[in-house]
Amino acid sequence: MNIAMPTAELLFSEKDATPISSDDTTIKSWKEALECLESAPKAWLSTARPDGRPHAMPLLVVLVDGVPSFASRPGSRKSTNLAASPSCVITVSGQTLDLVIEGDATRVHDEAGLRRIADAFKAKISWEFALRDGRAHQDDLPGSPEYAFYRLTPRRAFGYGSDGLTATRWRFDHLTL
């Protein structure tokens, strides 16, 4: 699944009482946002527990076909929360951009999708997964634990410049993903 270019716009307008820039020339591109995400050594995933309490954990993110993807053990709190509600947020702080991506995480089950995500993890951080029976395993750990792979379909994203004065919002609601 490839994501088309979202609409990029200023987060604040001139009428807002805020120190954030309302200059259209400060809008960041979605390409810059994806570069920030891809270059980050780790990101944070925020989900909601079934009782509504928040849960946040660090994780590793890879881009597959322009889509943020990540791994989690199926029985983990992250995966349990996502099974109850796919809504989540991935955040990352980069050199020139702090990024917040809101969306829905979908567990990947198809062999081709699992292979692309496993290959992306291997290429980015040398994390190797073995694929068997439609499941990803880490064979170099005792018991060869299973991992679930997820893709995040963005609904909204926000980018804040390192200068503290610029902000961009990306809207995906007009896209068919």
mmCIF file of N, CA and C in Angstrom, residues 59-172:
data_model
loop_
_atom_site.group_PDB
_atom_site.id
_atom_site.type_symbol
_atom_site.label_atom_id
_atom_site.label_comp_id
_atom_site.label_asym_id
_atom_site.label_seq_id
_atom_site.Cartn_x
_atom_site.Cartn_y
_atom_site.Cartn_z
ATOM 1 N N LEU A 59 9.459 2.047 20.407
ATOM 2 C CA LEU A 59 9.556 0.959 19.434
ATOM 3 C C LEU A 59 10.354 1.415 18.234
ATOM 4 N N LEU A 60 10.643 0.478 17.366
ATOM 5 C CA LEU A 60 11.374 0.745 16.136
ATOM 6 C C LEU A 60 10.378 0.789 14.985
ATOM 7 N N VAL A 61 10.539 1.783 14.123
ATOM 8 C CA VAL A 61 9.630 1.965 12.997
ATOM 9 C C VAL A 61 10.413 1.875 11.694
ATOM 10 N N VAL A 62 9.832 1.196 10.721
ATOM 11 C CA VAL A 62 10.389 1.154 9.371
ATOM 12 C C VAL A 62 9.309 1.645 8.412
ATOM 13 N N LEU A 63 9.744 2.152 7.282
ATOM 14 C CA LEU A 63 8.799 2.555 6.233
ATOM 15 C C LEU A 63 8.747 1.462 5.181
ATOM 16 N N VAL A 64 7.547 1.029 4.872
ATOM 17 C CA VAL A 64 7.338 0.032 3.832
ATOM 18 C C VAL A 64 6.276 0.601 2.895
ATOM 19 N N ASP A 65 6.665 0.835 1.654
ATOM 20 C CA ASP A 65 5.773 1.453 0.671
ATOM 21 C C ASP A 65 5.276 2.806 1.172
ATOM 22 N N GLY A 66 6.130 3.543 1.880
ATOM 23 C CA GLY A 66 5.770 4.854 2.387
ATOM 24 C C GLY A 66 4.868 4.835 3.602
ATOM 25 N N VAL A 67 4.671 3.669 4.210
ATOM 26 C CA VAL A 67 3.773 3.518 5.350
ATOM 27 C C VAL A 67 4.584 3.150 6.593
ATOM 28 N N PRO A 68 4.377 3.862 7.722
ATOM 29 C CA PRO A 68 5.062 3.474 8.963
ATOM 30 C C PRO A 68 4.615 2.071 9.381
ATOM 31 N N SER A 69 5.588 1.230 9.699
ATOM 32 C CA SER A 69 5.321 -0.145 10.101
ATOM 33 C C SER A 69 6.156 -0.463 11.328
ATOM 34 N N PHE A 70 5.645 -1.377 12.173
ATOM 35 C CA PHE A 70 6.362 -1.707 13.402
ATOM 36 C C PHE A 70 6.040 -3.132 13.831
ATOM 37 N N ALA A 71 6.819 -3.623 14.789
ATOM 38 C CA ALA A 71 6.664 -4.979 15.305
ATOM 39 C C ALA A 71 6.342 -4.923 16.793
ATOM 40 N N SER A 72 5.563 -5.893 17.228
ATOM 41 C CA SER A 72 5.211 -6.016 18.637
ATOM 42 C C SER A 72 4.853 -7.472 18.892
ATOM 43 N N ARG A 73 5.166 -7.974 20.060
ATOM 44 C CA ARG A 73 4.767 -9.347 20.369
ATOM 45 C C ARG A 73 3.244 -9.396 20.503
ATOM 46 N N PRO A 74 2.613 -10.445 19.985
ATOM 47 C CA PRO A 74 1.148 -10.501 19.977
ATOM 48 C C PRO A 74 0.498 -10.393 21.361
ATOM 49 N N GLY A 75 1.146 -10.869 22.392
ATOM 50 C CA GLY A 75 0.571 -10.820 23.735
ATOM 51 C C GLY A 75 0.948 -9.585 24.526
ATOM 52 N N SER A 76 1.689 -8.680 23.924
ATOM 53 C CA SER A 76 2.137 -7.485 24.646
ATOM 54 C C SER A 76 0.971 -6.530 24.887
ATOM 55 N N ARG A 77 1.162 -5.594 25.789
ATOM 56 C CA ARG A 77 0.142 -4.580 26.060
ATOM 57 C C ARG A 77 -0.163 -3.786 24.786
ATOM 58 N N LYS A 78 0.881 -3.438 24.000
ATOM 59 C CA LYS A 78 0.664 -2.692 22.748
ATOM 60 C C LYS A 78 -0.292 -3.456 21.840
ATOM 61 N N SER A 79 0.017 -4.710 21.592
ATOM 62 C CA SER A 79 -0.806 -5.510 20.683
ATOM 63 C C SER A 79 -2.202 -5.744 21.242
ATOM 64 N N THR A 80 -2.310 -5.975 22.542
ATOM 65 C CA THR A 80 -3.616 -6.161 23.167
ATOM 66 C C THR A 80 -4.464 -4.900 23.010
ATOM 67 N N ASN A 81 -3.844 -3.739 23.244
ATOM 68 C CA ASN A 81 -4.569 -2.480 23.069
ATOM 69 C C ASN A 81 -5.013 -2.287 21.625
ATOM 70 N N LEU A 82 -4.119 -2.573 20.674
ATOM 71 C CA LEU A 82 -4.451 -2.387 19.258
ATOM 72 C C LEU A 82 -5.541 -3.351 18.791
ATOM 73 N N ALA A 83 -5.594 -4.545 19.386
ATOM 74 C CA ALA A 83 -6.660 -5.489 19.034
ATOM 75 C C ALA A 83 -8.016 -4.955 19.488
ATOM 76 N N ALA A 84 -8.039 -4.233 20.611
ATOM 77 C CA ALA A 84 -9.292 -3.670 21.119
ATOM 78 C C ALA A 84 -9.661 -2.385 20.385
ATOM 79 N N SER A 85 -8.653 -1.583 20.034
ATOM 80 C CA SER A 85 -8.880 -0.320 19.323
ATOM 81 C C SER A 85 -7.643 -0.004 18.501
ATOM 82 N N PRO A 86 -7.767 0.069 17.186
ATOM 83 C CA PRO A 86 -6.588 0.303 16.344
ATOM 84 C C PRO A 86 -6.069 1.744 16.376
ATOM 85 N N SER A 87 -6.809 2.668 16.991
ATOM 86 C CA SER A 87 -6.371 4.068 17.045
ATOM 87 C C SER A 87 -5.108 4.186 17.887
ATOM 88 N N CYS A 88 -4.122 4.905 17.337
ATOM 89 C CA CYS A 88 -2.864 5.060 18.051
ATOM 90 C C CYS A 88 -2.139 6.298 17.536
ATOM 91 N N VAL A 89 -1.045 6.610 18.192
ATOM 92 C CA VAL A 89 -0.210 7.746 17.820
ATOM 93 C C VAL A 89 1.238 7.294 17.842
ATOM 94 N N ILE A 90 1.988 7.637 16.802
ATOM 95 C CA ILE A 90 3.437 7.437 16.788
ATOM 96 C C ILE A 90 4.076 8.818 16.844
ATOM 97 N N THR A 91 5.038 8.973 17.735
ATOM 98 C CA THR A 91 5.759 10.244 17.848
ATOM 99 C C THR A 91 7.252 9.985 17.750
ATOM 100 N N VAL A 92 7.953 10.986 17.231
ATOM 101 C CA VAL A 92 9.396 10.896 17.110
ATOM 102 C C VAL A 92 9.966 12.313 17.117
ATOM 103 N N SER A 93 11.137 12.433 17.692
ATOM 104 C CA SER A 93 11.830 13.721 17.702
ATOM 105 C C SER A 93 13.057 13.594 16.812
ATOM 106 N N GLY A 94 13.101 14.423 15.771
ATOM 107 C CA GLY A 94 14.224 14.390 14.841
ATOM 108 C C GLY A 94 15.085 15.630 14.970
ATOM 109 N N GLN A 95 16.110 15.714 14.150
ATOM 110 C CA GLN A 95 17.024 16.857 14.169
ATOM 111 C C GLN A 95 16.329 18.159 13.794
ATOM 112 N N THR A 96 15.441 18.109 12.820
ATOM 113 C CA THR A 96 14.806 19.339 12.336
ATOM 114 C C THR A 96 13.292 19.336 12.496
ATOM 115 N N LEU A 97 12.736 18.245 13.009
ATOM 116 C CA LEU A 97 11.286 18.130 13.076
ATOM 117 C C LEU A 97 10.887 17.200 14.219
ATOM 118 N N ASP A 98 9.902 17.619 14.986
ATOM 119 C CA ASP A 98 9.241 16.727 15.940
ATOM 120 C C ASP A 98 7.934 16.322 15.282
ATOM 121 N N LEU A 99 7.676 15.017 15.226
ATOM 122 C CA LEU A 99 6.600 14.479 14.408
ATOM 123 C C LEU A 99 5.601 13.707 15.260
ATOM 124 N N VAL A 100 4.323 13.931 14.998
ATOM 125 C CA VAL A 100 3.223 13.219 15.641
ATOM 126 C C VAL A 100 2.327 12.694 14.522
ATOM 127 N N ILE A 101 2.116 11.372 14.484
ATOM 128 C CA ILE A 101 1.257 10.777 13.460
ATOM 129 C C ILE A 101 0.115 10.055 14.161
ATOM 130 N N GLU A 102 -1.115 10.494 13.886
ATOM 131 C CA GLU A 102 -2.313 9.856 14.431
ATOM 132 C C GLU A 102 -2.904 8.961 13.351
ATOM 133 N N GLY A 103 -3.341 7.767 13.736
ATOM 134 C CA GLY A 103 -3.951 6.900 12.748
ATOM 135 C C GLY A 103 -4.431 5.603 13.329
ATOM 136 N N ASP A 104 -4.616 4.633 12.456
ATOM 137 C CA ASP A 104 -5.073 3.303 12.842
ATOM 138 C C ASP A 104 -4.027 2.281 12.434
ATOM 139 N N ALA A 105 -3.693 1.402 13.355
ATOM 140 C CA ALA A 105 -2.737 0.332 13.083
ATOM 141 C C ALA A 105 -3.502 -0.926 12.684
ATOM 142 N N THR A 106 -3.038 -1.540 11.616
ATOM 143 C CA THR A 106 -3.641 -2.768 11.118
ATOM 144 C C THR A 106 -2.595 -3.859 11.154
ATOM 145 N N ARG A 107 -2.952 -4.980 11.738
ATOM 146 C CA ARG A 107 -2.015 -6.107 11.776
ATOM 147 C C ARG A 107 -1.885 -6.701 10.380
ATOM 148 N N VAL A 108 -0.654 -7.000 10.000
ATOM 149 C CA VAL A 108 -0.353 -7.557 8.679
ATOM 150 C C VAL A 108 -0.346 -9.079 8.784
ATOM 151 N N HIS A 109 -1.089 -9.736 7.909
ATOM 152 C CA HIS A 109 -1.156 -11.198 7.909
ATOM 153 C C HIS A 109 -0.671 -11.812 6.601
ATOM 154 N N ASP A 110 -0.718 -11.040 5.507
ATOM 155 C CA ASP A 110 -0.370 -11.628 4.214
ATOM 156 C C ASP A 110 1.143 -11.830 4.112
ATOM 157 N N GLU A 111 1.510 -12.909 3.456
ATOM 158 C CA GLU A 111 2.922 -13.310 3.345
ATOM 159 C C GLU A 111 3.790 -12.221 2.708
ATOM 160 N N ALA A 112 3.280 -11.602 1.642
ATOM 161 C CA ALA A 112 4.060 -10.557 0.964
ATOM 162 C C ALA A 112 4.281 -9.359 1.880
ATOM 163 N N GLY A 113 3.249 -8.952 2.603
ATOM 164 C CA GLY A 113 3.380 -7.836 3.530
ATOM 165 C C GLY A 113 4.344 -8.149 4.663
ATOM 166 N N LEU A 114 4.237 -9.355 5.212
ATOM 167 C CA LEU A 114 5.168 -9.773 6.268
ATOM 168 C C LEU A 114 6.603 -9.748 5.755
ATOM 169 N N ARG A 115 6.813 -10.238 4.530
ATOM 170 C CA ARG A 115 8.162 -10.288 3.951
ATOM 171 C C ARG A 115 8.725 -8.882 3.771
ATOM 172 N N ARG A 116 7.911 -7.951 3.260
ATOM 173 C CA ARG A 116 8.403 -6.579 3.043
ATOM 174 C C ARG A 116 8.782 -5.907 4.366
ATOM 175 N N ILE A 117 7.988 -6.125 5.394
ATOM 176 C CA ILE A 117 8.317 -5.523 6.691
ATOM 177 C C ILE A 117 9.558 -6.184 7.282
ATOM 178 N N ALA A 118 9.641 -7.495 7.216
ATOM 179 C CA ALA A 118 10.832 -8.197 7.727
ATOM 180 C C ALA A 118 12.079 -7.721 6.985
ATOM 181 N N ASP A 119 11.986 -7.574 5.675
ATOM 182 C CA ASP A 119 13.133 -7.095 4.890
ATOM 183 C C ASP A 119 13.515 -5.672 5.284
ATOM 184 N N ALA A 120 12.524 -4.836 5.562
ATOM 185 C CA ALA A 120 12.808 -3.446 5.956
ATOM 186 C C ALA A 120 13.525 -3.397 7.311
ATOM 187 N N PHE A 121 13.113 -4.239 8.253
ATOM 188 C CA PHE A 121 13.810 -4.278 9.544
ATOM 189 C C PHE A 121 15.253 -4.775 9.382
ATOM 190 N N LYS A 122 15.430 -5.757 8.539
ATOM 191 C CA LYS A 122 16.777 -6.273 8.306
ATOM 192 C C LYS A 122 17.658 -5.197 7.680
ATOM 193 N N ALA A 123 17.133 -4.486 6.691
ATOM 194 C CA ALA A 123 17.911 -3.445 6.008
ATOM 195 C C ALA A 123 18.227 -2.269 6.932
ATOM 196 N N LYS A 124 17.272 -1.881 7.759
ATOM 197 C CA LYS A 124 17.468 -0.686 8.594
ATOM 198 C C LYS A 124 18.346 -0.959 9.806
ATOM 199 N N ILE A 125 18.063 -2.048 10.530
ATOM 200 C CA ILE A 125 18.774 -2.258 11.808
ATOM 201 C C ILE A 125 19.305 -3.682 11.980
ATOM 202 N N SER A 126 19.345 -4.450 10.907
ATOM 203 C CA SER A 126 19.840 -5.829 10.938
ATOM 204 C C SER A 126 19.041 -6.718 11.895
ATOM 205 N N TRP A 127 17.760 -6.424 12.065
ATOM 206 C CA TRP A 127 16.881 -7.250 12.891
ATOM 207 C C TRP A 127 16.255 -8.281 11.974
ATOM 208 N N GLU A 128 16.574 -9.546 12.201
ATOM 209 C CA GLU A 128 16.127 -10.601 11.301
ATOM 210 C C GLU A 128 14.948 -11.378 11.863
ATOM 211 N N PHE A 129 13.971 -11.597 11.002
ATOM 212 C CA PHE A 129 12.798 -12.390 11.345
ATOM 213 C C PHE A 129 12.709 -13.573 10.394
ATOM 214 N N ALA A 130 12.292 -14.707 10.929
ATOM 215 C CA ALA A 130 11.983 -15.871 10.107
ATOM 216 C C ALA A 130 10.467 -15.904 9.942
ATOM 217 N N LEU A 131 10.011 -16.151 8.725
ATOM 218 C CA LEU A 131 8.572 -16.217 8.471
ATOM 219 C C LEU A 131 8.170 -17.672 8.281
ATOM 220 N N ARG A 132 7.215 -18.102 9.122
ATOM 221 C CA ARG A 132 6.695 -19.471 9.053
ATOM 222 C C ARG A 132 5.199 -19.454 9.297
ATOM 223 N N ASP A 133 4.461 -20.119 8.427
ATOM 224 C CA ASP A 133 3.016 -20.260 8.609
ATOM 225 C C ASP A 133 2.316 -18.919 8.797
ATOM 226 N N GLY A 134 2.743 -17.898 8.051
ATOM 227 C CA GLY A 134 2.104 -16.588 8.137
ATOM 228 C C GLY A 134 2.406 -15.827 9.410
ATOM 229 N N ARG A 135 3.502 -16.181 10.063
ATOM 230 C CA ARG A 135 3.887 -15.509 11.307
ATOM 231 C C ARG A 135 5.370 -15.179 11.279
ATOM 232 N N ALA A 136 5.732 -14.104 11.981
ATOM 233 C CA ALA A 136 7.133 -13.684 12.071
ATOM 234 C C ALA A 136 7.699 -14.151 13.409
ATOM 235 N N HIS A 137 8.912 -14.702 13.361
ATOM 236 C CA HIS A 137 9.576 -15.194 14.572
ATOM 237 C C HIS A 137 11.006 -14.664 14.611
ATOM 238 N N GLN A 138 11.502 -14.496 15.821
ATOM 239 C CA GLN A 138 12.904 -14.128 15.986
ATOM 240 C C GLN A 138 13.640 -15.375 16.470
ATOM 241 N N ASP A 139 14.212 -16.095 15.522
ATOM 242 C CA ASP A 139 14.824 -17.389 15.814
ATOM 243 C C ASP A 139 16.097 -17.314 16.642
ATOM 244 N N ASP A 140 16.742 -16.144 16.712
ATOM 245 C CA ASP A 140 17.982 -16.077 17.497
ATOM 246 C C ASP A 140 17.720 -15.861 18.989
ATOM 247 N N LEU A 141 16.459 -15.835 19.406
ATOM 248 C CA LEU A 141 16.113 -15.748 20.831
ATOM 249 C C LEU A 141 15.562 -17.084 21.309
ATOM 250 N N PRO A 142 15.765 -17.412 22.573
ATOM 251 C CA PRO A 142 15.221 -18.673 23.100
ATOM 252 C C PRO A 142 13.710 -18.748 22.892
ATOM 253 N N GLY A 143 13.239 -19.885 22.412
ATOM 254 C CA GLY A 143 11.823 -20.093 22.178
ATOM 255 C C GLY A 143 11.311 -19.506 20.879
ATOM 256 N N SER A 144 12.176 -18.834 20.131
ATOM 257 C CA SER A 144 11.804 -18.231 18.850
ATOM 258 C C SER A 144 10.475 -17.465 18.952
ATOM 259 N N PRO A 145 10.474 -16.384 19.749
ATOM 260 C CA PRO A 145 9.212 -15.679 19.985
ATOM 261 C C PRO A 145 8.593 -15.128 18.704
ATOM 262 N N GLU A 146 7.256 -15.080 18.731
ATOM 263 C CA GLU A 146 6.496 -14.557 17.600
ATOM 264 C C GLU A 146 6.354 -13.041 17.738
ATOM 265 N N TYR A 147 6.330 -12.370 16.590
ATOM 266 C CA TYR A 147 6.073 -10.935 16.527
ATOM 267 C C TYR A 147 4.909 -10.683 15.587
ATOM 268 N N ALA A 148 4.109 -9.704 15.931
ATOM 269 C CA ALA A 148 3.057 -9.217 15.045
ATOM 270 C C ALA A 148 3.598 -7.985 14.340
ATOM 271 N N PHE A 149 3.331 -7.858 13.057
ATOM 272 C CA PHE A 149 3.705 -6.667 12.292
ATOM 273 C C PHE A 149 2.453 -5.833 12.065
ATOM 274 N N TYR A 150 2.632 -4.530 12.145
ATOM 275 C CA TYR A 150 1.524 -3.588 11.960
ATOM 276 C C TYR A 150 1.913 -2.523 10.949
ATOM 277 N N ARG A 151 0.893 -2.014 10.239
ATOM 278 C CA ARG A 151 1.035 -0.834 9.390
ATOM 279 C C ARG A 151 0.144 0.250 9.981
ATOM 280 N N LEU A 152 0.648 1.468 9.994
ATOM 281 C CA LEU A 152 -0.128 2.596 10.490
ATOM 282 C C LEU A 152 -0.701 3.375 9.308
ATOM 283 N N THR A 153 -2.019 3.467 9.230
ATOM 284 C CA THR A 153 -2.671 4.296 8.222
ATOM 285 C C THR A 153 -2.916 5.660 8.852
ATOM 286 N N PRO A 154 -2.186 6.685 8.431
ATOM 287 C CA PRO A 154 -2.334 8.005 9.061
ATOM 288 C C PRO A 154 -3.678 8.663 8.756
ATOM 289 N N ARG A 155 -4.212 9.363 9.754
ATOM 290 C CA ARG A 155 -5.387 10.229 9.572
ATOM 291 C C ARG A 155 -4.969 11.693 9.626
ATOM 292 N N ARG A 156 -4.094 12.003 10.549
ATOM 293 C CA ARG A 156 -3.562 13.361 10.736
ATOM 294 C C ARG A 156 -2.123 13.220 11.207
ATOM 295 N N ALA A 157 -1.324 14.205 10.883
ATOM 296 C CA ALA A 157 0.054 14.255 11.393
ATOM 297 C C ALA A 157 0.393 15.717 11.647
ATOM 298 N N PHE A 158 1.299 15.919 12.567
ATOM 299 C CA PHE A 158 1.732 17.252 12.949
ATOM 300 C C PHE A 158 3.252 17.277 13.010
ATOM 301 N N GLY A 159 3.835 18.312 12.465
ATOM 302 C CA GLY A 159 5.282 18.475 12.505
ATOM 303 C C GLY A 159 5.626 19.828 13.100
ATOM 304 N N TYR A 160 6.485 19.811 14.082
ATOM 305 C CA TYR A 160 6.912 21.035 14.757
ATOM 306 C C TYR A 160 8.395 21.231 14.484
ATOM 307 N N GLY A 161 8.743 22.406 13.958
ATOM 308 C CA GLY A 161 10.128 22.690 13.628
ATOM 309 C C GLY A 161 10.991 22.809 14.871
ATOM 310 N N SER A 162 12.273 22.520 14.710
ATOM 311 C CA SER A 162 13.203 22.589 15.837
ATOM 312 C C SER A 162 13.363 24.016 16.353
ATOM 313 N N ASP A 163 12.944 24.999 15.552
ATOM 314 C CA ASP A 163 13.028 26.396 15.985
ATOM 315 C C ASP A 163 11.941 26.756 16.994
ATOM 316 N N GLY A 164 10.955 25.873 17.174
ATOM 317 C CA GLY A 164 9.872 26.141 18.100
ATOM 318 C C GLY A 164 8.865 27.156 17.588
ATOM 319 N N LEU A 165 9.037 27.600 16.357
ATOM 320 C CA LEU A 165 8.180 28.649 15.815
ATOM 321 C C LEU A 165 7.362 28.224 14.607
ATOM 322 N N THR A 166 7.590 27.015 14.112
ATOM 323 C CA THR A 166 6.896 26.570 12.908
ATOM 324 C C THR A 166 6.142 25.273 13.182
ATOM 325 N N ALA A 167 5.002 25.125 12.514
ATOM 326 C CA ALA A 167 4.200 23.912 12.674
ATOM 327 C C ALA A 167 3.454 23.634 11.378
ATOM 328 N N THR A 168 3.382 22.353 11.020
ATOM 329 C CA THR A 168 2.662 21.905 9.829
ATOM 330 C C THR A 168 1.680 20.825 10.249
ATOM 331 N N ARG A 169 0.506 20.840 9.643
ATOM 332 C CA ARG A 169 -0.465 19.754 9.819
ATOM 333 C C ARG A 169 -0.635 19.087 8.467
ATOM 334 N N TRP A 170 -0.651 17.767 8.461
ATOM 335 C CA TRP A 170 -0.947 17.003 7.253
ATOM 336 C C TRP A 170 -2.277 16.297 7.478
ATOM 337 N N ARG A 171 -3.203 16.440 6.528
ATOM 338 C CA ARG A 171 -4.518 15.794 6.611
ATOM 339 C C ARG A 171 -4.595 14.704 5.561
ATOM 340 N N PHE A 172 -5.032 13.539 5.985
ATOM 341 C CA PHE A 172 -5.156 12.401 5.084
ATOM 342 C C PHE A 172 -6.610 12.048 4.819
#
